[in-house]
mmCIF file of C-alpha atoms in Angstrom:
data_model
loop_
_atom_site.group_PDB
_atom_site.id
_atom_site.type_symbol
_atom_site.label_atom_id
_atom_site.label_comp_id
_atom_site.label_asym_id
_atom_site.label_seq_id
_atom_site.Cartn_x
_atom_site.Cartn_y
_atom_site.Cartn_z
ATOM 1 C CA MET A 155 66.836 109.009 146.579
ATOM 2 C CA ILE A 156 65.189 109.263 143.199
ATOM 3 C CA ARG A 157 67.886 111.740 142.098
ATOM 4 C CA ILE A 158 70.604 109.255 143.042
ATOM 5 C CA LEU A 159 68.984 106.441 141.202
ATOM 6 C CA LEU A 160 68.585 108.468 138.098
ATOM 7 C CA LEU A 161 72.270 109.518 138.272
ATOM 8 C CA LEU A 162 73.477 105.957 138.656
ATOM 9 C CA GLY A 163 71.162 105.005 135.630
ATOM 10 C CA CYS A 164 72.753 107.666 133.589
ATOM 11 C CA LEU A 165 76.268 106.695 134.579
ATOM 12 C CA LEU A 166 75.446 103.030 133.784
ATOM 13 C CA SER A 167 73.905 103.998 130.386
ATOM 14 C CA PHE A 168 76.798 106.170 129.586
ATOM 15 C CA LYS A 169 79.192 103.414 130.311
ATOM 16 C CA VAL A 170 77.340 100.873 128.025
ATOM 17 C CA TRP A 171 77.020 103.477 125.300
ATOM 18 C CA ALA A 172 80.717 104.588 125.506
ATOM 19 C CA VAL A 173 81.934 100.936 125.143
ATOM 20 C CA ASP A 174 79.584 98.736 123.194
ATOM 21 C CA PRO A 175 79.215 100.411 119.855
ATOM 22 C CA PHE A 176 83.068 100.500 119.455
ATOM 23 C CA GLU A 177 84.036 97.061 120.573
ATOM 24 C CA ASP A 178 84.175 95.871 116.903
ATOM 25 C CA PHE A 179 85.639 98.414 114.446
ATOM 26 C CA HIS A 180 87.735 96.280 111.896
ATOM 27 C CA GLU A 181 86.634 98.381 108.958
ATOM 28 C CA TYR A 182 88.505 101.575 109.867
ATOM 29 C CA GLY A 183 90.599 100.958 112.965
ATOM 30 C CA GLN A 184 92.559 98.238 114.306
ATOM 31 C CA LEU A 185 92.965 96.172 110.970
ATOM 32 C CA SER A 186 94.890 96.984 107.770
ATOM 33 C CA ASP A 187 93.113 97.043 104.403
ATOM 34 C CA GLU A 188 94.944 93.678 103.563
ATOM 35 C CA GLU A 189 93.538 92.136 106.764
ATOM 36 C CA ILE A 190 89.986 93.448 105.899
ATOM 37 C CA HIS A 191 90.351 91.877 102.510
ATOM 38 C CA LYS A 192 91.462 88.519 104.086
ATOM 39 C CA ILE A 193 88.446 88.501 106.467
ATOM 40 C CA HIS A 194 85.962 88.941 103.468
ATOM 41 C CA GLN A 195 87.850 86.773 100.944
ATOM 42 C CA GLY A 196 85.449 84.506 98.956
ATOM 43 C CA GLU A 197 82.453 86.758 99.589
ATOM 44 C CA LEU A 198 80.457 87.851 96.682
ATOM 45 C CA LEU A 199 80.527 91.600 97.684
ATOM 46 C CA TYR A 200 81.594 93.810 100.610
ATOM 47 C CA GLY A 201 82.448 97.391 101.100
ATOM 48 C CA ASP A 202 80.579 100.647 101.940
ATOM 49 C CA THR A 203 77.985 103.129 100.703
ATOM 50 C CA GLU A 204 77.600 106.803 101.471
ATOM 51 C CA PHE A 205 74.455 109.045 101.652
ATOM 52 C CA GLY A 206 74.222 112.717 101.883
ATOM 53 C CA LEU A 207 71.253 115.036 101.651
ATOM 54 C CA ILE A 208 70.949 118.843 102.230
ATOM 55 C CA VAL A 209 67.686 120.618 101.972
ATOM 56 C CA SER A 210 67.744 124.412 102.430
ATOM 57 C CA ARG A 211 64.592 126.522 102.649
ATOM 58 C CA GLY A 212 64.174 130.253 103.545
ATOM 59 C CA ASN A 213 66.661 132.825 101.981
ATOM 60 C CA THR A 214 68.207 129.917 100.120
ATOM 61 C CA ASN A 215 66.187 127.190 98.425
ATOM 62 C CA SER A 216 68.110 124.061 97.294
ATOM 63 C CA THR A 217 68.291 120.425 97.498
ATOM 64 C CA SER A 218 71.391 118.305 97.157
ATOM 65 C CA PHE A 219 71.722 114.505 97.034
ATOM 66 C CA LYS A 220 74.880 112.665 97.061
ATOM 67 C CA PHE A 221 75.332 108.782 96.722
ATOM 68 C CA LYS A 222 78.456 106.771 96.556
ATOM 69 C CA GLY A 223 79.388 103.123 96.641
ATOM 70 C CA ASN A 224 82.618 101.470 96.973
ATOM 71 C CA LEU A 225 82.324 97.565 96.614
ATOM 72 C CA TYR A 226 84.871 94.884 96.559
ATOM 73 C CA GLN A 227 85.441 91.183 95.460
ATOM 74 C CA ASP A 228 88.398 89.282 96.849
ATOM 75 C CA LEU A 229 88.952 85.984 95.084
ATOM 76 C CA ASP A 230 92.114 83.570 94.991
ATOM 77 C CA LYS A 231 93.561 85.289 92.007
ATOM 78 C CA TRP A 232 91.528 88.381 91.460
ATOM 79 C CA ARG A 233 90.795 91.498 93.681
ATOM 80 C CA ASN A 234 88.093 93.468 91.999
ATOM 81 C CA GLN A 235 86.809 96.989 92.971
ATOM 82 C CA PHE A 236 83.569 98.710 91.728
ATOM 83 C CA LYS A 237 82.784 102.519 92.442
ATOM 84 C CA ILE A 238 79.748 104.552 91.719
ATOM 85 C CA ASP A 239 79.631 108.198 92.500
ATOM 86 C CA SER A 240 76.629 110.487 91.848
ATOM 87 C CA LEU A 241 75.657 114.161 92.688
ATOM 88 C CA TYR A 242 72.455 116.011 92.094
ATOM 89 C CA LYS A 243 71.427 119.609 93.103
ATOM 90 C CA ARG A 244 68.632 121.819 92.342
ATOM 91 C CA ASP A 245 68.419 125.546 93.117
ATOM 92 C CA ARG A 246 65.530 127.917 93.172
ATOM 93 C CA ASN A 247 65.957 130.740 90.487
ATOM 94 C CA ASP A 248 64.763 133.994 92.234
ATOM 95 C CA ALA A 249 64.187 135.630 89.045
ATOM 96 C CA THR A 250 61.915 133.099 87.607
ATOM 97 C CA GLY A 251 60.723 131.353 90.831
ATOM 98 C CA ASN A 252 61.437 127.832 89.197
ATOM 99 C CA ASP A 253 63.735 125.194 90.468
ATOM 100 C CA GLU A 254 66.632 124.452 88.163
ATOM 101 C CA VAL A 255 69.156 121.761 88.004
ATOM 102 C CA SER A 256 72.713 123.056 88.784
ATOM 103 C CA ALA A 257 74.597 119.718 89.193
ATOM 104 C CA ASN A 258 73.923 116.355 87.722
ATOM 105 C CA ARG A 259 76.896 113.902 87.556
ATOM 106 C CA ILE A 260 77.248 110.145 87.713
ATOM 107 C CA PHE A 261 80.472 108.136 87.503
ATOM 108 C CA PHE A 262 81.086 104.438 87.471
ATOM 109 C CA SER A 263 84.405 102.652 87.516
ATOM 110 C CA ALA A 264 85.732 99.159 87.707
ATOM 111 C CA GLN A 265 89.316 97.705 88.390
ATOM 112 C CA GLY A 266 90.373 94.070 88.557
ATOM 113 C CA ASN A 267 93.808 93.397 89.806
ATOM 114 C CA TYR A 268 95.326 89.791 89.147
ATOM 115 C CA LYS A 269 97.484 88.685 91.892
ATOM 116 C CA VAL A 270 100.936 87.681 90.619
ATOM 117 C CA GLY A 271 102.060 85.681 93.554
ATOM 118 C CA VAL A 272 104.301 88.411 94.973
ATOM 119 C CA LYS A 273 102.933 90.232 98.130
ATOM 120 C CA ASN A 274 100.964 93.216 97.116
ATOM 121 C CA ALA A 275 102.061 93.051 93.491
ATOM 122 C CA SER A 276 99.439 92.753 90.663
ATOM 123 C CA PHE A 277 98.546 93.495 87.150
ATOM 124 C CA PHE A 278 95.276 95.600 86.673
ATOM 125 C CA MET A 279 92.744 96.445 84.235
ATOM 126 C CA TYR A 280 90.761 99.713 84.668
ATOM 127 C CA GLY A 281 87.780 101.280 83.029
ATOM 128 C CA ASP A 282 85.458 104.255 84.047
ATOM 129 C CA TYR A 283 82.549 106.090 82.559
ATOM 130 C CA GLU A 284 81.197 109.558 83.451
ATOM 131 C CA GLU A 285 78.269 111.592 82.544
ATOM 132 C CA ASP A 286 78.102 115.310 83.706
ATOM 133 C CA GLU A 287 75.416 117.574 82.365
ATOM 134 C CA PHE A 288 77.545 120.598 82.980
ATOM 135 C CA SER A 289 80.787 119.444 81.625
ATOM 136 C CA GLY A 290 79.995 120.158 77.999
ATOM 137 C CA LEU A 291 80.403 116.426 77.252
ATOM 138 C CA GLU A 292 77.778 113.785 76.483
ATOM 139 C CA PHE A 293 80.067 111.296 78.359
ATOM 140 C CA LYS A 294 83.684 110.560 78.793
ATOM 141 C CA SER A 295 85.408 107.186 79.451
ATOM 142 C CA THR A 296 88.908 105.738 80.119
ATOM 143 C CA LEU A 297 90.417 102.282 79.741
ATOM 144 C CA ALA A 298 93.956 101.295 81.140
ATOM 145 C CA ALA A 299 96.045 98.415 82.202
ATOM 146 C CA GLY A 300 99.393 98.071 83.956
ATOM 147 C CA TYR A 301 101.180 97.213 87.040
ATOM 148 C CA GLY A 302 100.301 97.834 90.817
ATOM 149 C CA ASN A 303 102.194 97.353 94.002
ATOM 150 C CA ARG A 304 102.710 98.756 97.444
ATOM 151 C CA LEU A 305 105.161 101.748 97.609
ATOM 152 C CA TYR A 306 105.270 102.118 101.333
ATOM 153 C CA GLN A 307 104.155 99.944 104.434
ATOM 154 C CA GLY A 308 104.484 101.388 107.957
ATOM 155 C CA VAL A 309 102.825 100.914 111.370
ATOM 156 C CA LYS A 310 100.064 103.544 110.626
ATOM 157 C CA ASN A 311 100.689 104.371 107.020
ATOM 158 C CA GLN A 312 100.494 102.317 103.536
ATOM 159 C CA VAL A 313 100.746 103.707 100.048
ATOM 160 C CA ASP A 314 99.717 101.773 97.012
ATOM 161 C CA PHE A 315 100.074 102.816 93.333
ATOM 162 C CA ASP A 316 98.980 101.736 89.837
ATOM 163 C CA ILE A 317 100.625 102.786 86.638
ATOM 164 C CA GLY A 318 100.006 101.884 83.121
ATOM 165 C CA PRO A 319 98.960 103.102 79.509
ATOM 166 C CA GLY A 320 95.423 103.479 78.366
ATOM 167 C CA LEU A 321 92.878 104.930 76.032
ATOM 168 C CA TYR A 322 90.592 107.961 76.480
ATOM 169 C CA ARG A 323 87.245 108.739 74.581
ATOM 170 C CA SER A 324 84.777 111.535 74.907
ATOM 171 C CA VAL A 325 81.789 112.817 73.034
ATOM 172 C CA ALA A 326 80.896 116.585 73.091
ATOM 173 C CA GLN A 327 77.105 117.563 73.723
ATOM 174 C CA ASP A 328 75.007 118.529 70.775
ATOM 175 C CA ASP A 329 75.029 122.285 71.692
ATOM 176 C CA ALA A 330 78.795 122.526 72.345
ATOM 177 C CA GLU A 331 80.739 125.099 70.533
ATOM 178 C CA LEU A 332 83.312 123.352 68.299
ATOM 179 C CA GLU A 333 85.872 124.866 66.016
ATOM 180 C CA ASP A 334 85.676 124.264 62.369
ATOM 181 C CA GLU A 335 86.084 120.700 61.165
ATOM 182 C CA GLN A 336 86.610 119.722 64.841
ATOM 183 C CA ASP A 337 85.383 116.213 65.540
ATOM 184 C CA LYS A 338 82.729 115.859 68.114
ATOM 185 C CA THR A 339 84.287 112.554 69.344
ATOM 186 C CA LYS A 340 87.835 112.579 70.620
ATOM 187 C CA THR A 341 89.983 109.571 71.140
ATOM 188 C CA GLY A 342 93.601 109.387 72.251
ATOM 189 C CA TYR A 343 96.279 107.557 74.290
ATOM 190 C CA LEU A 344 97.269 108.321 77.910
ATOM 191 C CA LEU A 345 99.404 107.402 80.853
ATOM 192 C CA ARG A 346 97.491 106.607 84.035
ATOM 193 C CA LEU A 347 98.976 106.931 87.437
ATOM 194 C CA ALA A 348 97.003 106.246 90.682
ATOM 195 C CA LEU A 349 98.196 106.607 94.274
ATOM 196 C CA GLN A 350 96.233 105.552 97.373
ATOM 197 C CA TRP A 351 97.462 106.557 100.874
ATOM 198 C CA GLU A 352 95.853 105.431 104.051
ATOM 199 C CA ARG A 353 96.722 106.460 107.455
ATOM 200 C CA THR A 354 95.397 105.127 110.703
ATOM 201 C CA VAL A 355 94.642 108.167 112.979
ATOM 202 C CA SER A 356 93.098 106.287 115.862
ATOM 203 C CA THR A 357 91.269 103.057 116.543
ATOM 204 C CA ARG A 358 88.067 104.751 115.232
ATOM 205 C CA THR A 359 89.377 107.127 112.633
ATOM 206 C CA ARG A 360 91.366 106.960 109.467
ATOM 207 C CA PHE A 361 92.611 109.451 106.781
ATOM 208 C CA ASN A 362 92.484 108.452 103.174
ATOM 209 C CA GLN A 363 94.176 110.232 100.123
ATOM 210 C CA ASP A 364 93.266 109.074 96.693
ATOM 211 C CA LEU A 365 95.026 110.599 93.583
ATOM 212 C CA SER A 366 94.702 109.790 89.850
ATOM 213 C CA ILE A 367 96.595 111.443 87.107
ATOM 214 C CA GLU A 368 95.814 110.830 83.398
ATOM 215 C CA GLN A 369 98.486 112.379 81.196
ATOM 216 C CA SER A 370 97.447 112.674 77.672
ATOM 217 C CA LEU A 371 99.889 111.356 74.995
ATOM 218 C CA SER A 372 97.866 112.589 71.948
ATOM 219 C CA GLY A 373 97.729 116.200 72.608
ATOM 220 C CA LEU A 374 94.334 115.952 74.162
ATOM 221 C CA ASN A 375 93.161 116.962 77.760
ATOM 222 C CA SER A 376 95.103 115.627 80.628
ATOM 223 C CA ARG A 377 93.176 115.131 83.939
ATOM 224 C CA LEU A 378 93.775 115.096 87.687
ATOM 225 C CA LYS A 379 91.451 113.911 90.330
ATOM 226 C CA SER A 380 92.293 114.273 94.073
ATOM 227 C CA GLU A 381 89.948 112.949 96.959
ATOM 228 C CA THR A 382 91.012 113.701 100.655
ATOM 229 C CA SER A 383 88.783 112.285 103.283
ATOM 230 C CA LEU A 384 88.560 111.730 106.980
ATOM 231 C CA ILE A 385 86.364 108.844 108.230
ATOM 232 C CA SER A 386 85.474 108.347 111.817
ATOM 233 C CA GLN A 387 83.307 105.644 113.268
ATOM 234 C CA VAL A 388 79.916 106.870 114.933
ATOM 235 C CA MET A 389 78.361 103.696 116.010
ATOM 236 C CA GLY A 390 78.734 99.981 114.892
ATOM 237 C CA ALA A 391 78.762 99.949 110.966
ATOM 238 C CA ILE A 392 77.971 103.691 110.625
ATOM 239 C CA SER A 393 80.740 106.225 110.135
ATOM 240 C CA LEU A 394 80.932 109.939 109.370
ATOM 241 C CA LYS A 395 83.011 111.003 106.369
ATOM 242 C CA PHE A 396 84.338 114.466 105.560
ATOM 243 C CA THR A 397 85.643 114.673 101.942
ATOM 244 C CA TYR A 398 87.311 117.370 99.737
ATOM 245 C CA LEU A 399 87.354 116.579 96.035
ATOM 246 C CA TYR A 400 89.324 118.398 93.598
ATOM 247 C CA ARG A 401 89.250 117.770 89.840
ATOM 248 C CA TYR A 402 91.334 119.527 87.006
ATOM 249 C CA ASN A 403 91.004 119.352 83.297
ATOM 250 C CA SER A 404 93.774 121.050 81.290
ATOM 251 C CA LYS A 405 91.412 121.599 78.209
ATOM 252 C CA PRO A 406 87.889 121.834 79.309
ATOM 253 C CA GLU A 407 84.909 122.076 76.858
ATOM 254 C CA ASP A 408 83.477 125.592 75.742
ATOM 255 C CA ASP A 409 84.018 128.268 78.418
ATOM 256 C CA LYS A 410 84.227 125.792 81.522
ATOM 257 C CA LEU A 411 86.745 126.384 84.100
ATOM 258 C CA LYS A 412 89.671 123.969 84.335
ATOM 259 C CA PHE A 413 88.999 122.979 87.915
ATOM 260 C CA ASP A 414 86.187 122.263 90.205
ATOM 261 C CA SER A 415 86.006 121.177 93.820
ATOM 262 C CA GLU A 416 83.415 119.801 96.185
ATOM 263 C CA LEU A 417 83.288 119.548 99.962
ATOM 264 C CA SER A 418 80.909 117.027 101.714
ATOM 265 C CA ALA A 419 79.980 115.339 104.818
ATOM 266 C CA THR A 420 78.224 111.981 104.405
ATOM 267 C CA LEU A 421 77.207 109.001 106.345
ATOM 268 C CA VAL A 422 78.927 105.703 105.571
ATOM 269 C CA TYR A 423 77.398 102.359 105.994
ATOM 270 C CA SER A 424 79.966 99.398 105.921
ATOM 271 C CA PHE A 425 78.955 95.720 105.387
#
């Protein structure tokens, strides 16, 4: 009798667990981005934050921390987006026995889209700033402005784009190897193209592909950044996100490679 009662209790618990956490999933499932923005219209800030922490001990001693935020404002005439992306990693040097920083990067960006009255069409202003200790640069930044619209709208897919001219500025680190009479500061013109593809996989899972290309018009380095992610709801406002990040720089500083990639799994909290 006790076994039967326990079995019935487990079945009832499983039924509640299987249904309740997923009854409301408007962030990543049943509603489009446009409908999500409409729900939050007029709010000061809404969006999501990501956290990731990996601590390895034993044969490998390392600590990695990743934090990312994606915040929005949706006003009558403006839709604003703010991003922060940071990565920090320390590894144990077996030769010296000391912990050494092997990755330290922080990236900020802000974009304002002015709604022109035509559905999904807007004029945008974009700016970003990045510090990466291992890039050979003190910092780099971009400013751009132009036109944005929806390239494709389907039942499960939508593709948006932004395109426009801009400015690029970077400052080399003090110990960077520069050629004779080469300026430590570089400034030039560029053309920026950004694409955002979102596909609804299921009521609890979506696929995102973000691509940005900055083509130099001044003979400086051109850059490409691709972020491919799969986001699946775990419970309520908590989701699990798998991301592959690829970055390409046509003219890196010093002896740096032209590309780097990053594969991560993070928890996402939506609000």
